[in-house]
Short mmCIF file of C-alpha atoms in Angstrom, two decimals:
data_model
loop_
_atom_site.label_atom_id
_atom_site.label_comp_id
_atom_site.label_asym_id
_atom_site.label_seq_id
_atom_site.Cartn_x
_atom_site.Cartn_y
_atom_site.Cartn_z
CA MET S 218 -23.91 -5.88 111.53
CA SER S 219 -23.85 -6.70 115.23
CA SER S 220 -24.17 -10.22 116.59
CA ALA S 221 -27.31 -11.55 118.20
CA HIS S 222 -27.34 -12.16 121.95
CA ARG S 223 -26.93 -15.89 122.71
CA ALA S 224 -30.17 -16.51 124.63
CA ALA S 225 -29.48 -20.18 125.42
CA ASP S 226 -26.89 -22.87 124.81
CA THR S 227 -29.56 -25.37 123.78
CA PRO S 228 -32.68 -25.28 121.60
CA TYR S 229 -36.19 -24.58 122.91
CA ALA S 230 -38.60 -27.51 122.48
CA VAL S 231 -42.03 -26.11 121.58
CA ALA S 232 -45.27 -27.97 120.82
CA VAL S 233 -46.62 -26.15 117.76
CA GLU S 234 -50.09 -26.34 116.22
CA ALA S 235 -50.70 -26.86 112.51
CA GLY S 236 -51.77 -23.68 110.75
CA THR S 237 -50.31 -21.39 113.42
CA ASP S 238 -47.59 -18.79 112.81
CA TYR S 239 -44.82 -18.25 115.36
CA TRP S 240 -42.41 -15.30 115.42
CA TRP S 241 -38.91 -16.39 116.40
CA CYS S 242 -36.71 -13.85 118.18
CA ALA S 243 -33.60 -13.27 116.05
CA CYS S 244 -31.90 -10.73 118.33
CA GLY S 245 -31.81 -12.85 121.49
CA GLN S 246 -33.06 -10.00 123.71
CA SER S 247 -36.68 -11.12 124.10
CA LYS S 248 -37.87 -12.02 127.59
CA ASN S 249 -40.30 -14.45 125.90
CA GLN S 250 -37.71 -16.77 124.31
CA PRO S 251 -37.73 -18.23 121.77
CA PHE S 252 -40.41 -15.82 120.57
CA CYS S 253 -40.25 -12.11 119.81
CA ASP S 254 -41.52 -9.55 122.33
CA GLY S 255 -40.40 -6.46 120.38
CA SER S 256 -37.03 -6.04 122.14
CA HIS S 257 -35.32 -5.69 118.72
CA LYS S 258 -36.92 -2.30 118.08
CA GLY S 259 -34.29 0.13 116.87
CA GLY S 260 -31.77 -2.64 116.21
CA ALA S 261 -30.55 -4.55 113.19
CA PHE S 262 -32.66 -7.64 113.83
CA THR S 263 -36.22 -8.56 112.95
CA PRO S 264 -38.17 -11.65 113.99
CA LEU S 265 -38.63 -14.54 111.57
CA LYS S 266 -41.95 -16.20 110.93
CA TYR S 267 -42.27 -19.96 111.35
CA SER S 268 -45.51 -21.44 110.00
CA ALA S 269 -46.34 -24.84 111.47
CA THR S 270 -47.55 -27.29 108.85
CA GLU S 271 -48.34 -30.01 111.39
CA SER S 272 -48.97 -30.28 115.12
CA THR S 273 -45.71 -31.58 116.55
CA THR S 274 -42.74 -30.59 118.69
CA VAL S 275 -40.08 -28.48 116.99
CA TYR S 276 -36.80 -27.13 118.33
CA PHE S 277 -36.31 -23.39 117.99
CA CYS S 278 -32.74 -22.10 117.97
CA GLY S 279 -31.63 -20.63 121.30
CA CYS S 280 -28.03 -19.74 120.44
CA LYS S 281 -29.15 -17.40 117.60
CA ALA S 282 -26.22 -18.57 115.47
CA SER S 283 -28.06 -21.01 113.19
CA GLY S 284 -27.72 -18.89 110.09
CA HIS S 285 -30.74 -16.70 110.83
CA GLN S 286 -33.21 -19.57 110.67
CA PRO S 287 -35.70 -20.26 113.44
CA LEU S 288 -35.11 -23.98 113.86
CA CYS S 289 -32.02 -25.45 115.53
CA ASP S 290 -29.31 -26.81 113.23
CA GLY S 291 -26.86 -27.89 115.95
CA THR S 292 -24.73 -24.74 115.85
CA HIS S 293 -24.96 -24.47 119.65
CA LYS S 294 -22.68 -27.51 119.94
CA LYS S 295 -19.82 -25.56 118.39
CA PRO S 296 -17.62 -23.40 120.65
CA VAL S 297 -18.28 -19.67 120.60
#
């Protein structure tokens, strides 16, 4: 399987609303980072759904190396 494009070296801070679903771009090609715009079509990646359980700020992964999960786990701090 090919690697995702590293869209950013830091996470994206996003104010989310409780009860709303967000589709995180897993391929890194979207022009609407950190969210999917369909750029993955024909590739090995599909977006991942994040369902907000509360209205707060969350940090979506920008490096696309966080183990295929939408929220940042600090992987971007490691050298590529």
